[in-house]
Amino acid sequence: MEDIKTLFIGVLGGLMVLGIAKAYKSYRNKSVQEDIKFLEFEKKHLGEMKKSSVEMNRSSFRAIFALFLFIGLANLTPRFFDLINVEALSGLSSLVTMIIWAMFIGLCIKFWRRYENLKNFKEAMDKLDDKIEKLRGKLPE
């Protein structure tokens, strides 16, 4: 009886490992495909910005407004927590504010790189193509 129980646990464990591996592989493939789509979108958007000053201005204003939004949220968060007057959440207020400022810095870096890519358009397109090819190499045939 003990051998049957051990065999059952071994088979069940093996099936679980196979299922988890298949789910992980599926998730990884989907993630790689989404990365490829994003890089292709970035490449297309960069090309549109290079061709059209209107698109470049539109993108610049979106970036500025997004940065203003994060500045406003970061400054509003502590006041909101003060308004609801919960002493236990004072640490949460600082954490949320830090996360918002980190998002602000990340967005600044992203847009800085985008405009640097416009200066070096050919090299940027080559880098994006290389990244897309590397990601496509990770996908199963």
mmCIF file with all atom_site columns, C-alpha atoms in Angstrom:
data_model
loop_
_atom_site.group_PDB
_atom_site.id
_atom_site.type_symbol
_atom_site.label_atom_id
_atom_site.label_alt_id
_atom_site.label_comp_id
_atom_site.label_asym_id
_atom_site.label_entity_id
_atom_site.label_seq_id
_atom_site.pdbx_PDB_ins_code
_atom_site.Cartn_x
_atom_site.Cartn_y
_atom_site.Cartn_z
_atom_site.occupancy
_atom_site.B_iso_or_equiv
_atom_site.pdbx_formal_charge
_atom_site.auth_seq_id
_atom_site.auth_comp_id
_atom_site.auth_asym_id
_atom_site.auth_atom_id
_atom_site.pdbx_PDB_model_num
ATOM 1   C CA . MET A 1 1   ? 0.000  0.000  0.000   1.00 0.00 ? 1   MET A CA 1
ATOM 2   C CA . GLU A 1 2   ? 2.857  2.349  0.830   1.00 0.00 ? 2   GLU A CA 1
ATOM 3   C CA . ASP A 1 3   ? 4.452  1.697  -2.592  1.00 0.00 ? 3   ASP A CA 1
ATOM 4   C CA . ILE A 1 4   ? 1.229  2.603  -4.406  1.00 0.00 ? 4   ILE A CA 1
ATOM 5   C CA . LYS A 1 5   ? 0.952  5.817  -2.408  1.00 0.00 ? 5   LYS A CA 1
ATOM 6   C CA . THR A 1 6   ? 4.572  6.737  -3.211  1.00 0.00 ? 6   THR A CA 1
ATOM 7   C CA . LEU A 1 7   ? 4.064  5.902  -6.893  1.00 0.00 ? 7   LEU A CA 1
ATOM 8   C CA . PHE A 1 8   ? 0.876  8.019  -6.995  1.00 0.00 ? 8   PHE A CA 1
ATOM 9   C CA . ILE A 1 9   ? 2.666  10.995 -5.397  1.00 0.00 ? 9   ILE A CA 1
ATOM 10  C CA . GLY A 1 10  ? 5.557  10.628 -7.858  1.00 0.00 ? 10  GLY A CA 1
ATOM 11  C CA . VAL A 1 11  ? 3.242  10.518 -10.886 1.00 0.00 ? 11  VAL A CA 1
ATOM 12  C CA . LEU A 1 12  ? 1.177  13.424 -9.580  1.00 0.00 ? 12  LEU A CA 1
ATOM 13  C CA . GLY A 1 13  ? 4.342  15.452 -8.925  1.00 0.00 ? 13  GLY A CA 1
ATOM 14  C CA . GLY A 1 14  ? 5.613  14.709 -12.426 1.00 0.00 ? 14  GLY A CA 1
ATOM 15  C CA . LEU A 1 15  ? 2.317  15.795 -13.982 1.00 0.00 ? 15  LEU A CA 1
ATOM 16  C CA . MET A 1 16  ? 2.379  18.995 -11.930 1.00 0.00 ? 16  MET A CA 1
ATOM 17  C CA . VAL A 1 17  ? 5.927  19.773 -13.102 1.00 0.00 ? 17  VAL A CA 1
ATOM 18  C CA . LEU A 1 18  ? 4.931  19.170 -16.726 1.00 0.00 ? 18  LEU A CA 1
ATOM 19  C CA . GLY A 1 19  ? 1.859  21.404 -16.357 1.00 0.00 ? 19  GLY A CA 1
ATOM 20  C CA . ILE A 1 20  ? 3.788  24.201 -14.680 1.00 0.00 ? 20  ILE A CA 1
ATOM 21  C CA . ALA A 1 21  ? 6.550  24.001 -17.307 1.00 0.00 ? 21  ALA A CA 1
ATOM 22  C CA . LYS A 1 22  ? 3.992  24.205 -20.129 1.00 0.00 ? 22  LYS A CA 1
ATOM 23  C CA . ALA A 1 23  ? 2.229  27.167 -18.495 1.00 0.00 ? 23  ALA A CA 1
ATOM 24  C CA . TYR A 1 24  ? 5.567  28.965 -17.962 1.00 0.00 ? 24  TYR A CA 1
ATOM 25  C CA . LYS A 1 25  ? 6.632  28.360 -21.559 1.00 0.00 ? 25  LYS A CA 1
ATOM 26  C CA . SER A 1 26  ? 3.292  29.700 -22.794 1.00 0.00 ? 26  SER A CA 1
ATOM 27  C CA . TYR A 1 27  ? 3.598  32.764 -20.561 1.00 0.00 ? 27  TYR A CA 1
ATOM 28  C CA . ARG A 1 28  ? 7.177  33.369 -21.716 1.00 0.00 ? 28  ARG A CA 1
ATOM 29  C CA . ASN A 1 29  ? 6.205  33.116 -25.394 1.00 0.00 ? 29  ASN A CA 1
ATOM 30  C CA . LYS A 1 30  ? 3.340  35.540 -24.875 1.00 0.00 ? 30  LYS A CA 1
ATOM 31  C CA . SER A 1 31  ? 5.649  37.941 -23.028 1.00 0.00 ? 31  SER A CA 1
ATOM 32  C CA . VAL A 1 32  ? 8.239  37.797 -25.826 1.00 0.00 ? 32  VAL A CA 1
ATOM 33  C CA . GLN A 1 33  ? 5.541  38.432 -28.441 1.00 0.00 ? 33  GLN A CA 1
ATOM 34  C CA . GLU A 1 34  ? 4.300  41.456 -26.480 1.00 0.00 ? 34  GLU A CA 1
ATOM 35  C CA . ASP A 1 35  ? 7.873  42.761 -26.243 1.00 0.00 ? 35  ASP A CA 1
ATOM 36  C CA . ILE A 1 36  ? 8.258  42.384 -30.008 1.00 0.00 ? 36  ILE A CA 1
ATOM 37  C CA . LYS A 1 37  ? 4.996  44.254 -30.615 1.00 0.00 ? 37  LYS A CA 1
ATOM 38  C CA . PHE A 1 38  ? 6.110  47.043 -28.286 1.00 0.00 ? 38  PHE A CA 1
ATOM 39  C CA . LEU A 1 39  ? 9.499  47.386 -29.984 1.00 0.00 ? 39  LEU A CA 1
ATOM 40  C CA . GLU A 1 40  ? 7.839  47.454 -33.406 1.00 0.00 ? 40  GLU A CA 1
ATOM 41  C CA . PHE A 1 41  ? 5.450  50.148 -32.132 1.00 0.00 ? 41  PHE A CA 1
ATOM 42  C CA . GLU A 1 42  ? 8.393  52.150 -30.747 1.00 0.00 ? 42  GLU A CA 1
ATOM 43  C CA . LYS A 1 43  ? 10.213 51.814 -34.058 1.00 0.00 ? 43  LYS A CA 1
ATOM 44  C CA . LYS A 1 44  ? 7.123  52.939 -35.990 1.00 0.00 ? 44  LYS A CA 1
ATOM 45  C CA . HIS A 1 45  ? 6.507  55.832 -33.610 1.00 0.00 ? 45  HIS A CA 1
ATOM 46  C CA . LEU A 1 46  ? 10.129 56.958 -33.823 1.00 0.00 ? 46  LEU A CA 1
ATOM 47  C CA . GLY A 1 47  ? 9.896  56.884 -37.612 1.00 0.00 ? 47  GLY A CA 1
ATOM 48  C CA . GLU A 1 48  ? 6.712  58.962 -37.550 1.00 0.00 ? 48  GLU A CA 1
ATOM 49  C CA . MET A 1 49  ? 8.334  61.455 -35.209 1.00 0.00 ? 49  MET A CA 1
ATOM 50  C CA . LYS A 1 50  ? 11.342 61.731 -37.511 1.00 0.00 ? 50  LYS A CA 1
ATOM 51  C CA . LYS A 1 51  ? 9.125  62.342 -40.559 1.00 0.00 ? 51  LYS A CA 1
ATOM 52  C CA . SER A 1 52  ? 6.622  64.712 -39.020 1.00 0.00 ? 52  SER A CA 1
ATOM 53  C CA . SER A 1 53  ? 7.241  67.668 -36.753 1.00 0.00 ? 53  SER A CA 1
ATOM 54  C CA . VAL A 1 54  ? 3.516  67.606 -35.873 1.00 0.00 ? 54  VAL A CA 1
ATOM 55  C CA . GLU A 1 55  ? 3.840  64.054 -34.507 1.00 0.00 ? 55  GLU A CA 1
ATOM 56  C CA . MET A 1 56  ? 7.004  65.048 -32.660 1.00 0.00 ? 56  MET A CA 1
ATOM 57  C CA . ASN A 1 57  ? 5.263  68.023 -31.068 1.00 0.00 ? 57  ASN A CA 1
ATOM 58  C CA . ARG A 1 58  ? 2.252  65.871 -30.171 1.00 0.00 ? 58  ARG A CA 1
ATOM 59  C CA . SER A 1 59  ? 4.500  63.288 -28.521 1.00 0.00 ? 59  SER A CA 1
ATOM 60  C CA . SER A 1 60  ? 6.448  66.030 -26.714 1.00 0.00 ? 60  SER A CA 1
ATOM 61  C CA . PHE A 1 61  ? 3.278  67.551 -25.299 1.00 0.00 ? 61  PHE A CA 1
ATOM 62  C CA . ARG A 1 62  ? 2.013  64.133 -24.180 1.00 0.00 ? 62  ARG A CA 1
ATOM 63  C CA . ALA A 1 63  ? 5.323  63.591 -22.400 1.00 0.00 ? 63  ALA A CA 1
ATOM 64  C CA . ILE A 1 64  ? 5.167  66.980 -20.712 1.00 0.00 ? 64  ILE A CA 1
ATOM 65  C CA . PHE A 1 65  ? 1.574  66.451 -19.601 1.00 0.00 ? 65  PHE A CA 1
ATOM 66  C CA . ALA A 1 66  ? 2.381  62.963 -18.286 1.00 0.00 ? 66  ALA A CA 1
ATOM 67  C CA . LEU A 1 67  ? 5.276  64.398 -16.278 1.00 0.00 ? 67  LEU A CA 1
ATOM 68  C CA . PHE A 1 68  ? 3.057  67.161 -14.898 1.00 0.00 ? 68  PHE A CA 1
ATOM 69  C CA . LEU A 1 69  ? 0.511  64.500 -13.923 1.00 0.00 ? 69  LEU A CA 1
ATOM 70  C CA . PHE A 1 70  ? 3.127  62.586 -11.929 1.00 0.00 ? 70  PHE A CA 1
ATOM 71  C CA . ILE A 1 71  ? 4.395  65.763 -10.259 1.00 0.00 ? 71  ILE A CA 1
ATOM 72  C CA . GLY A 1 72  ? 0.836  66.620 -9.273  1.00 0.00 ? 72  GLY A CA 1
ATOM 73  C CA . LEU A 1 73  ? 0.150  63.129 -7.940  1.00 0.00 ? 73  LEU A CA 1
ATOM 74  C CA . ALA A 1 74  ? 3.395  63.090 -5.961  1.00 0.00 ? 74  ALA A CA 1
ATOM 75  C CA . ASN A 1 75  ? 2.554  66.437 -4.362  1.00 0.00 ? 75  ASN A CA 1
ATOM 76  C CA . LEU A 1 76  ? -1.102 65.542 -3.790  1.00 0.00 ? 76  LEU A CA 1
ATOM 77  C CA . THR A 1 77  ? -0.517 62.154 -2.144  1.00 0.00 ? 77  THR A CA 1
ATOM 78  C CA . PRO A 1 78  ? 0.785  63.369 1.254   1.00 0.00 ? 78  PRO A CA 1
ATOM 79  C CA . ARG A 1 79  ? -1.975 65.956 1.459   1.00 0.00 ? 79  ARG A CA 1
ATOM 80  C CA . PHE A 1 80  ? -4.591 63.331 0.664   1.00 0.00 ? 80  PHE A CA 1
ATOM 81  C CA . PHE A 1 81  ? -3.326 61.090 3.451   1.00 0.00 ? 81  PHE A CA 1
ATOM 82  C CA . ASP A 1 82  ? -3.311 64.094 5.798   1.00 0.00 ? 82  ASP A CA 1
ATOM 83  C CA . LEU A 1 83  ? -6.882 64.847 4.754   1.00 0.00 ? 83  LEU A CA 1
ATOM 84  C CA . ILE A 1 84  ? -8.161 61.395 5.624   1.00 0.00 ? 84  ILE A CA 1
ATOM 85  C CA . ASN A 1 85  ? -6.180 61.786 8.881   1.00 0.00 ? 85  ASN A CA 1
ATOM 86  C CA . VAL A 1 86  ? -5.094 58.233 9.408   1.00 0.00 ? 86  VAL A CA 1
ATOM 87  C CA . GLU A 1 87  ? -1.923 58.062 11.481  1.00 0.00 ? 87  GLU A CA 1
ATOM 88  C CA . ALA A 1 88  ? -1.302 54.396 10.653  1.00 0.00 ? 88  ALA A CA 1
ATOM 89  C CA . LEU A 1 89  ? -1.034 55.179 6.940   1.00 0.00 ? 89  LEU A CA 1
ATOM 90  C CA . SER A 1 90  ? 1.687  57.821 7.203   1.00 0.00 ? 90  SER A CA 1
ATOM 91  C CA . GLY A 1 91  ? 4.314  55.287 6.130   1.00 0.00 ? 91  GLY A CA 1
ATOM 92  C CA . LEU A 1 92  ? 2.104  54.261 3.232   1.00 0.00 ? 92  LEU A CA 1
ATOM 93  C CA . SER A 1 93  ? 1.919  57.877 2.132   1.00 0.00 ? 93  SER A CA 1
ATOM 94  C CA . SER A 1 94  ? 5.701  58.069 1.913   1.00 0.00 ? 94  SER A CA 1
ATOM 95  C CA . LEU A 1 95  ? 5.868  54.772 0.056   1.00 0.00 ? 95  LEU A CA 1
ATOM 96  C CA . VAL A 1 96  ? 3.254  55.839 -2.496  1.00 0.00 ? 96  VAL A CA 1
ATOM 97  C CA . THR A 1 97  ? 4.997  59.171 -2.979  1.00 0.00 ? 97  THR A CA 1
ATOM 98  C CA . MET A 1 98  ? 8.341  57.443 -3.543  1.00 0.00 ? 98  MET A CA 1
ATOM 99  C CA . ILE A 1 99  ? 6.770  55.091 -6.089  1.00 0.00 ? 99  ILE A CA 1
ATOM 100 C CA . ILE A 1 100 ? 5.230  58.016 -7.965  1.00 0.00 ? 100 ILE A CA 1
ATOM 101 C CA . TRP A 1 101 ? 8.551  59.905 -8.015  1.00 0.00 ? 101 TRP A CA 1
ATOM 102 C CA . ALA A 1 102 ? 10.278 56.732 -9.259  1.00 0.00 ? 102 ALA A CA 1
ATOM 103 C CA . MET A 1 103 ? 7.709  56.493 -12.062 1.00 0.00 ? 103 MET A CA 1
ATOM 104 C CA . PHE A 1 104 ? 8.374  60.161 -12.854 1.00 0.00 ? 104 PHE A CA 1
ATOM 105 C CA . ILE A 1 105 ? 12.113 59.532 -13.127 1.00 0.00 ? 105 ILE A CA 1
ATOM 106 C CA . GLY A 1 106 ? 11.530 56.424 -15.248 1.00 0.00 ? 106 GLY A CA 1
ATOM 107 C CA . LEU A 1 107 ? 9.296  58.366 -17.607 1.00 0.00 ? 107 LEU A CA 1
ATOM 108 C CA . CYS A 1 108 ? 11.876 61.139 -17.866 1.00 0.00 ? 108 CYS A CA 1
ATOM 109 C CA . ILE A 1 109 ? 14.553 58.597 -18.782 1.00 0.00 ? 109 ILE A CA 1
ATOM 110 C CA . LYS A 1 110 ? 12.258 56.981 -21.355 1.00 0.00 ? 110 LYS A CA 1
ATOM 111 C CA . PHE A 1 111 ? 11.516 60.246 -23.123 1.00 0.00 ? 111 PHE A CA 1
ATOM 112 C CA . TRP A 1 112 ? 15.142 61.366 -22.876 1.00 0.00 ? 112 TRP A CA 1
ATOM 113 C CA . ARG A 1 113 ? 16.189 58.163 -24.663 1.00 0.00 ? 113 ARG A CA 1
ATOM 114 C CA . ARG A 1 114 ? 13.496 58.651 -27.291 1.00 0.00 ? 114 ARG A CA 1
ATOM 115 C CA . TYR A 1 115 ? 14.803 62.093 -28.173 1.00 0.00 ? 115 TYR A CA 1
ATOM 116 C CA . GLU A 1 116 ? 18.388 60.825 -28.126 1.00 0.00 ? 116 GLU A CA 1
ATOM 117 C CA . ASN A 1 117 ? 17.240 58.160 -30.573 1.00 0.00 ? 117 ASN A CA 1
ATOM 118 C CA . LEU A 1 118 ? 15.940 60.903 -32.846 1.00 0.00 ? 118 LEU A CA 1
ATOM 119 C CA . LYS A 1 119 ? 19.403 62.469 -32.904 1.00 0.00 ? 119 LYS A CA 1
ATOM 120 C CA . ASN A 1 120 ? 20.971 59.129 -33.831 1.00 0.00 ? 120 ASN A CA 1
ATOM 121 C CA . PHE A 1 121 ? 18.090 57.785 -35.882 1.00 0.00 ? 121 PHE A CA 1
ATOM 122 C CA . LYS A 1 122 ? 19.973 55.232 -37.996 1.00 0.00 ? 122 LYS A CA 1
ATOM 123 C CA . GLU A 1 123 ? 21.785 53.693 -35.013 1.00 0.00 ? 123 GLU A CA 1
ATOM 124 C CA . ALA A 1 124 ? 18.563 53.616 -32.996 1.00 0.00 ? 124 ALA A CA 1
ATOM 125 C CA . MET A 1 125 ? 16.721 51.786 -35.769 1.00 0.00 ? 125 MET A CA 1
ATOM 126 C CA . ASP A 1 126 ? 19.562 49.274 -36.037 1.00 0.00 ? 126 ASP A CA 1
ATOM 127 C CA . LYS A 1 127 ? 19.465 48.671 -32.260 1.00 0.00 ? 127 LYS A CA 1
ATOM 128 C CA . LEU A 1 128 ? 15.682 48.192 -32.322 1.00 0.00 ? 128 LEU A CA 1
ATOM 129 C CA . ASP A 1 129 ? 16.010 45.751 -35.238 1.00 0.00 ? 129 ASP A CA 1
ATOM 130 C CA . ASP A 1 130 ? 18.683 43.809 -33.328 1.00 0.00 ? 130 ASP A CA 1
ATOM 131 C CA . LYS A 1 131 ? 16.472 43.615 -30.232 1.00 0.00 ? 131 LYS A CA 1
ATOM 132 C CA . ILE A 1 132 ? 13.512 42.424 -32.300 1.00 0.00 ? 132 ILE A CA 1
ATOM 133 C CA . GLU A 1 133 ? 15.632 39.727 -33.984 1.00 0.00 ? 133 GLU A CA 1
ATOM 134 C CA . LYS A 1 134 ? 16.994 38.514 -30.630 1.00 0.00 ? 134 LYS A CA 1
ATOM 135 C CA . LEU A 1 135 ? 13.461 38.258 -29.257 1.00 0.00 ? 135 LEU A CA 1
ATOM 136 C CA . ARG A 1 136 ? 12.253 36.422 -32.355 1.00 0.00 ? 136 ARG A CA 1
ATOM 137 C CA . GLY A 1 137 ? 15.101 33.970 -31.847 1.00 0.00 ? 137 GLY A CA 1
ATOM 138 C CA . LYS A 1 138 ? 13.685 33.114 -28.435 1.00 0.00 ? 138 LYS A CA 1
ATOM 139 C CA . LEU A 1 139 ? 10.318 32.127 -29.896 1.00 0.00 ? 139 LEU A CA 1
ATOM 140 C CA . PRO A 1 140 ? 9.758  28.500 -30.897 1.00 0.00 ? 140 PRO A CA 1
ATOM 141 C CA . GLU A 1 141 ? 9.486  27.815 -34.619 1.00 0.00 ? 141 GLU A CA 1
#
